[in-house]
XYZ file of C-alpha atoms in Angstrom:
473
model
C -31.927 -25.693 46.954
C -32.454 -26.469 43.279
C -32.555 -22.724 42.503
C -29.307 -22.232 44.467
C -27.517 -24.937 42.456
C -28.785 -23.357 39.252
C -27.494 -19.962 40.333
C -24.096 -21.451 41.235
C -23.847 -23.044 37.770
C -24.685 -19.725 36.106
C -22.067 -17.911 38.192
C -19.490 -20.620 37.436
C -20.241 -20.326 33.715
C -19.888 -16.539 33.801
C -16.588 -16.802 35.681
C -15.312 -19.388 33.180
C -16.229 -17.125 30.273
C -14.498 -14.193 31.985
C -11.321 -16.264 32.080
C -11.555 -18.015 28.704
C -12.647 -15.071 26.547
C -9.531 -12.923 27.254
C -7.343 -15.987 26.684
C -9.098 -16.728 23.411
C -8.872 -13.117 22.268
C -5.219 -13.021 23.299
C -4.517 -16.084 21.192
C -6.394 -14.603 18.227
C -4.553 -11.294 18.581
C -1.196 -13.043 18.814
C -1.857 -14.832 15.529
C -3.282 -11.752 13.759
C -1.046 -9.035 15.180
C 1.922 -11.047 16.480
C 4.510 -9.577 14.107
C 3.421 -6.045 14.996
C 3.772 -6.749 18.711
C 7.090 -8.536 18.410
C 8.656 -5.745 16.357
C 7.180 -2.806 18.269
C 9.627 -0.192 19.556
C 7.967 -0.675 22.953
C 8.893 -4.364 23.081
C 11.702 -4.299 25.643
C 12.285 -8.035 25.194
C 13.133 -7.440 21.533
C 15.517 -4.632 22.483
C 17.352 -6.901 24.901
C 17.454 -9.720 22.363
C 19.129 -7.408 19.822
C 21.954 -6.672 22.217
C 25.084 -8.559 21.276
C 23.662 -9.859 17.968
C 25.136 -8.947 14.595
C 22.215 -7.982 12.379
C 21.860 -9.815 9.079
C 22.226 -8.061 5.748
C 19.429 -6.742 3.550
C 19.578 -7.225 -0.222
C 17.377 -6.192 -3.128
C 16.023 -8.737 -5.619
C 19.177 -8.401 -7.762
C 21.607 -9.003 -4.910
C 22.476 -5.343 -4.290
C 23.395 -4.786 -0.638
C 20.956 -2.350 0.983
C 22.157 -2.765 4.576
C 24.980 -4.670 6.266
C 26.890 -4.761 9.546
C 30.648 -4.527 10.031
C 32.116 -5.832 13.273
C 35.288 -4.349 14.770
C 36.982 -3.908 18.149
C 37.599 -0.543 19.787
C 40.609 0.531 21.899
C 39.174 -1.063 25.027
C 38.583 -4.401 23.326
C 34.834 -3.909 23.130
C 32.997 -5.214 20.061
C 31.664 -2.432 17.835
C 28.899 -3.158 15.336
C 28.399 -0.551 12.619
C 25.321 -0.635 10.385
C 25.921 0.743 6.896
C 23.652 1.121 3.910
C 23.913 0.931 0.109
C 27.079 2.375 -1.424
C 25.116 4.565 -3.848
C 23.646 7.590 -2.035
C 20.761 7.826 -4.511
C 19.818 4.215 -3.756
C 20.072 4.794 0.006
C 17.597 7.649 -0.174
C 15.314 5.884 -2.663
C 14.796 2.784 -0.489
C 15.024 4.315 2.993
C 11.291 4.116 3.677
C 11.365 0.364 3.105
C 14.767 -0.453 4.609
C 14.819 2.083 7.461
C 17.823 3.277 9.462
C 19.568 2.616 12.764
C 17.733 5.452 14.520
C 14.302 4.073 13.679
C 13.085 7.264 12.023
C 10.784 5.361 9.683
C 8.237 3.306 11.568
C 7.713 -0.296 10.454
C 10.586 -0.375 7.943
C 12.437 -3.661 7.404
C 15.061 -2.803 10.043
C 12.320 -2.985 12.672
C 9.425 -4.904 11.136
C 11.664 -7.774 10.008
C 13.825 -7.719 13.132
C 12.855 -11.281 14.017
C 14.878 -12.374 10.987
C 17.643 -9.767 11.047
C 18.392 -10.292 14.747
C 17.546 -13.986 14.871
C 14.878 -13.678 17.542
C 13.030 -16.568 15.907
C 16.020 -18.911 16.173
C 15.672 -21.893 18.483
C 17.869 -22.141 21.577
C 19.665 -25.094 19.976
C 20.454 -22.997 16.897
C 21.697 -20.153 19.071
C 23.931 -22.452 21.068
C 25.372 -24.006 17.916
C 26.191 -20.563 16.490
C 27.887 -19.392 19.657
C 29.934 -22.554 19.965
C 31.047 -22.486 16.328
C 31.640 -18.747 15.817
C 31.697 -17.243 19.278
C 28.844 -14.863 18.491
C 25.290 -14.613 17.190
C 24.304 -13.396 13.726
C 20.796 -12.886 12.410
C 19.353 -13.949 9.069
C 20.057 -12.224 5.781
C 16.915 -11.089 4.014
C 16.248 -10.386 0.346
C 13.505 -7.905 -0.480
C 11.349 -7.772 -3.591
C 12.619 -4.242 -4.293
C 14.543 -3.349 -7.435
C 16.888 -0.691 -6.039
C 17.962 0.516 -9.475
C 14.337 1.080 -10.461
C 13.748 2.852 -7.136
C 16.651 5.242 -7.720
C 15.452 5.951 -11.258
C 11.866 6.582 -10.167
C 13.058 8.893 -7.387
C 14.985 10.933 -9.950
C 11.709 11.617 -11.780
C 9.796 12.953 -8.781
C 9.497 16.756 -8.370
C 12.155 17.681 -5.802
C 10.067 20.242 -3.939
C 6.958 18.064 -3.577
C 5.654 15.401 -1.238
C 4.053 12.189 -2.442
C 4.646 8.560 -3.302
C 5.451 6.057 -6.040
C 4.464 2.382 -5.878
C 5.322 -0.341 -8.402
C 4.097 -3.896 -7.930
C 3.758 -7.117 -9.886
C 0.011 -7.514 -10.223
C 0.191 -11.305 -10.638
C 2.339 -12.036 -7.577
C 2.030 -8.993 -5.305
C 5.821 -8.420 -5.277
C 6.629 -4.769 -4.587
C 9.383 -3.443 -6.846
C 9.256 0.137 -5.565
C 7.629 1.638 -2.474
C 8.761 5.234 -2.239
C 7.865 8.258 -0.204
C 8.887 11.858 -0.816
C 10.635 13.796 0.542
C 13.148 11.083 1.386
C 16.548 11.253 3.073
C 19.981 9.619 3.144
C 20.234 7.411 6.283
C 24.007 7.944 6.384
C 24.060 11.718 5.985
C 24.072 12.378 9.712
C 21.489 15.137 9.270
C 18.418 15.444 11.459
C 15.425 13.740 9.871
C 12.226 15.779 9.900
C 8.775 14.349 10.555
C 7.905 15.158 6.936
C 10.833 13.087 5.693
C 10.216 10.169 8.052
C 6.554 9.654 7.162
C 6.083 6.839 4.653
C 3.474 8.395 2.392
C 3.160 5.248 0.301
C 1.667 3.327 3.235
C 0.592 5.886 5.840
C -0.656 8.980 3.989
C -4.444 8.926 3.602
C -6.083 11.170 1.027
C -9.036 11.354 -1.304
C -7.817 9.731 -4.548
C -9.704 12.019 -6.895
C -10.886 10.525 -10.157
C -8.758 7.395 -9.811
C -11.639 6.218 -7.578
C -13.845 6.228 -10.678
C -12.354 2.807 -11.414
C -14.342 1.561 -8.405
C -17.450 3.618 -9.251
C -17.306 2.220 -12.781
C -17.054 -1.356 -11.507
C -20.018 -0.727 -9.190
C -22.131 0.712 -12.027
C -21.318 -2.173 -14.374
C -22.339 -4.677 -11.702
C -25.416 -2.970 -10.245
C -26.943 -0.869 -13.039
C -28.151 -2.992 -15.974
C -27.568 -1.218 -19.261
C -25.140 1.337 -17.781
C -22.558 0.720 -20.506
C -25.137 1.186 -23.267
C -26.769 4.315 -21.845
C -25.992 7.928 -22.717
C -25.284 10.697 -20.221
C -25.461 14.472 -20.422
C -22.868 16.746 -18.838
C -23.517 20.488 -18.606
C -20.497 21.178 -16.413
C -22.217 20.721 -13.062
C -25.103 18.939 -11.337
C -26.996 19.956 -8.180
C -27.779 17.399 -5.485
C -29.687 17.331 -2.202
C -32.006 19.741 -0.484
C -29.296 22.406 -0.328
C -28.591 21.993 -4.042
C -24.844 21.484 -3.614
C -23.195 21.393 -7.016
C -20.791 18.758 -8.307
C -18.651 20.499 -10.900
C -16.311 19.257 -13.591
C -12.668 20.297 -13.725
C -12.373 23.712 -15.312
C -16.197 23.880 -15.485
C -15.980 21.712 -18.617
C -19.309 20.774 -20.207
C -18.809 17.429 -21.950
C -22.240 17.249 -23.598
C -23.731 13.863 -24.463
C -21.484 10.942 -23.502
C -21.322 7.189 -23.453
C -20.078 5.629 -20.234
C -16.705 4.982 -21.843
C -16.508 8.613 -23.004
C -17.323 9.818 -19.481
C -14.554 7.630 -18.052
C -12.028 8.728 -20.698
C -12.779 12.400 -20.052
C -13.121 11.848 -16.292
C -16.549 13.468 -16.180
C -17.464 14.237 -12.559
C -21.108 14.931 -13.391
C -21.652 11.513 -14.945
C -19.995 9.577 -12.132
C -21.801 11.652 -9.521
C -25.124 10.793 -11.173
C -24.144 7.124 -11.403
C -23.353 7.054 -7.683
C -26.732 8.508 -6.793
C -28.525 6.255 -9.268
C -27.039 3.050 -7.816
C -27.183 4.295 -4.222
C -24.785 4.188 -1.301
C -25.304 0.483 -0.613
C -24.078 -0.631 -4.030
C -21.150 1.786 -4.187
C -20.075 1.020 -0.618
C -20.264 -2.741 -1.275
C -18.012 -2.462 -4.318
C -15.587 -0.144 -2.535
C -15.363 -2.666 0.286
C -14.796 -5.465 -2.215
C -11.674 -3.502 -3.240
C -10.536 -3.381 0.395
C -11.831 -0.041 1.672
C -12.815 -0.272 5.363
C -10.629 -3.390 5.768
C -8.299 -3.825 8.732
C -5.069 -4.493 6.832
C -2.790 -7.054 8.467
C -0.380 -7.864 5.659
C 2.486 -10.231 6.416
C 5.395 -8.048 5.285
C 4.370 -4.446 5.909
C 2.077 -2.170 7.889
C -0.447 -0.134 5.893
C -2.962 2.411 7.144
C -6.567 1.296 6.704
C -8.463 2.988 3.902
C -11.947 4.356 4.511
C -15.014 4.703 2.326
C -16.664 7.100 4.776
C -16.097 8.255 8.337
C -19.319 6.597 9.518
C -21.474 3.631 8.571
C -24.481 5.883 7.912
C -25.625 5.800 4.302
C -24.325 8.658 2.171
C -26.968 10.774 0.460
C -27.202 13.653 -1.991
C -24.047 15.593 -2.716
C -21.974 13.515 -0.270
C -22.727 10.375 -2.255
C -22.331 12.209 -5.557
C -18.888 13.570 -4.674
C -17.851 10.141 -3.398
C -18.691 8.653 -6.785
C -16.418 11.272 -8.354
C -13.567 10.445 -5.951
C -13.852 13.143 -3.289
C -15.868 13.641 -0.075
C -14.759 11.405 2.859
C -12.683 8.897 0.871
C -9.278 8.207 2.420
C -6.834 5.787 0.776
C -3.084 5.256 0.567
C -1.038 5.186 -2.647
C -0.194 1.520 -2.018
C -3.877 0.661 -1.800
C -4.666 2.512 -5.018
C -1.865 0.582 -6.715
C -3.578 -2.584 -5.491
C -6.833 -1.353 -7.061
C -5.139 -0.969 -10.447
C -3.434 -4.339 -9.985
C -6.781 -6.041 -9.342
C -8.164 -4.705 -12.625
C -5.110 -6.016 -14.462
C -5.316 -9.409 -12.735
C -8.894 -10.261 -13.792
C -10.356 -8.853 -10.588
C -8.059 -10.743 -8.208
C -6.216 -8.529 -5.707
C -2.918 -9.974 -4.495
C -1.479 -9.279 -1.066
C 1.496 -6.890 -1.346
C 4.724 -8.668 -0.423
C 8.217 -7.323 0.371
C 10.126 -10.389 1.537
C 11.599 -12.724 -1.086
C 13.586 -14.878 1.307
C 15.260 -15.045 4.710
C 18.391 -17.167 4.971
C 20.055 -18.239 8.213
C 23.748 -17.907 9.015
C 24.348 -21.499 7.924
C 22.525 -21.089 4.620
C 19.177 -22.651 5.512
C 16.115 -20.814 4.163
C 13.867 -19.691 6.999
C 11.276 -17.955 4.855
C 10.613 -17.915 1.111
C 8.312 -15.892 -1.081
C 4.803 -17.178 -1.564
C 2.186 -15.176 -3.472
C -1.105 -14.824 -1.626
C -4.513 -13.742 -2.878
C -5.850 -10.961 -0.669
C -9.391 -10.827 -2.029
C -11.445 -10.928 -5.221
C -12.487 -7.372 -5.999
C -14.793 -8.140 -8.948
C -15.533 -10.828 -11.496
C -13.300 -11.303 -14.538
C -15.908 -9.971 -16.988
C -16.279 -6.684 -15.111
C -12.498 -6.420 -14.828
C -12.174 -6.885 -18.606
C -14.569 -3.988 -19.258
C -12.831 -1.716 -16.748
C -9.505 -2.660 -18.343
C -10.883 -1.719 -21.767
C -12.031 1.667 -20.453
C -8.675 2.281 -18.764
C -6.955 1.538 -22.065
C -9.152 4.187 -23.719
C -7.990 6.730 -21.105
C -4.439 6.327 -22.442
C -5.268 6.155 -26.146
C -7.658 9.095 -26.208
C -8.422 10.451 -22.739
C -6.821 12.219 -19.802
C -3.956 9.689 -19.559
C -2.417 10.143 -23.007
C 0.879 11.303 -21.503
C 1.313 7.815 -19.973
C 1.439 6.115 -23.380
C 4.556 4.115 -24.302
C 5.132 3.042 -27.890
C 4.881 -0.727 -28.184
C 3.149 -1.206 -24.819
C -0.520 -1.612 -23.921
C -0.821 0.813 -21.009
C -4.142 1.141 -19.166
C -4.699 3.917 -16.640
C -6.838 6.398 -14.762
C -5.757 9.873 -13.765
C -7.046 11.798 -10.786
C -7.033 15.358 -9.470
C -8.039 15.568 -5.818
C -9.150 18.956 -4.525
C -7.868 19.721 -1.012
C -9.323 22.843 0.631
C -6.161 23.689 2.584
C -3.847 23.540 -0.432
C -3.006 26.001 -3.163
C -2.970 23.263 -5.798
C -4.657 19.873 -6.183
C -3.119 16.471 -5.509
C -2.121 14.760 -8.749
C -2.908 11.016 -8.903
C -2.259 8.281 -11.435
C -2.916 4.556 -11.351
C -2.260 2.185 -14.219
C -0.614 -0.965 -15.498
C 0.971 -2.646 -18.495
C -1.520 -5.119 -19.949
C 1.081 -7.722 -20.891
C 2.036 -10.974 -19.150
C 5.678 -10.266 -19.973
C 5.573 -7.032 -17.936
C 2.889 -7.538 -15.270
C 3.395 -4.247 -13.452
C 0.968 -1.817 -11.839
C 2.003 1.709 -10.870
C 0.635 4.439 -8.635
C 2.031 7.969 -8.595
C 0.704 10.599 -6.183
C 2.106 14.134 -6.025
C 0.752 16.482 -3.385
C -0.134 20.105 -4.054
C 1.037 19.847 -7.660
C -1.802 20.074 -10.194
C -3.626 17.557 -12.357
C -2.941 13.859 -12.582
C -2.724 13.951 -16.374
C -0.157 16.748 -16.452
C 1.961 15.887 -13.381
C 1.650 12.226 -12.372
C 1.062 10.495 -15.720
C 4.389 11.586 -17.317
C 6.270 10.145 -14.330
C 4.418 6.850 -14.701
C 5.135 6.837 -18.434
C 8.889 6.841 -17.833
C 8.562 4.113 -15.188
C 6.570 1.912 -17.564
C 9.188 2.426 -20.272
C 11.974 1.507 -17.834
C 10.134 -1.631 -16.688
C 9.785 -2.834 -20.279
C 13.288 -1.819 -21.314
C 12.022 0.786 -23.764
């Protein structure tokens, strides 16, 4: 009998867990992923809630209207709501991947991801009733984004017209995004069919090896895990063999850099040196530092959806040439341009990585603020001392290394260029990450141009003009 009671208690406990665990996980998921569920195109409740509501307007940080709704009546007396976008066609195209369009071509743009504000789905029933009684209809909140639409249009004008890629500009102290651009873009009011290539937001969804821009992370790992790394000398003969199959890590153009300091190797973007450093410190140390910068994280940012970056496709330790090429910025690495901008921003901000933010404020129909901007620390990527050394090395890249074409007179620009080799492409992907080391202009920039050439020749000159514009030069 005693054994029977014990068995009944065990069964009851198991049944209770079977009920409580899904409820608990559901609650956790609702908190963590609630915005993504509420704004999903498959949420039929949201679709029904939008019906009959006049969507709020979208503004940039300077008050420029990026989207608004006009209400009219047709011949039959039916209410017609027409969504229109910025007056300037160049601005419309430059911000489309953040703002979106009425057809939902861009996934997770403000028109959909911030629908709870724009369509007032987060209003209380009392607030809804008051609106209907006072105006006869419902209107959602107006939202102001962190974007600078004029900067976006200018940056878009610099991008090679026949190329794909992305430009990201963010305030590295606050996380405010000033530009989040994908190319090719499109005009949401042109009436033309939008291709899959145009609709993809490459700033947040395109994953690629970042080339030598990843050496910022390899450098941070070496400084933290290899005592004396900064004082040691390294020899580059143009290529180094690794592993039992003697796979060779080569330098761009088969360059042989000779004897180098660590700073020299970073300035010249020496693959051989950073491949050797990766193997010397081992996968555990490099992976740990990469993860401290957010690789392998499950990103759940408040204001935008970003593809997760990956250090490697499996948790198995990298060895030989795989580890060596990872240290140089190739192999299985997969990151987005936004994430690489965050990497540069963390270096500029003493190792502190801020969460990227797009929403400055949401204001209800009666003028009450429903949401305001609050900066949020995402994680600490490295200590301030390591960040200061990496910053110093990135400054040397601009003053005497591969990033000289990003220099702006009167500004302290720090950077790292990258050239990612993609087997299926005729040319390499050109990468650039950098920032202005000045509290008056706390901006980080990432430029990525697909199938275009080297980061120093293609991406850095674009960044140079953006830096100059940001500082009014």
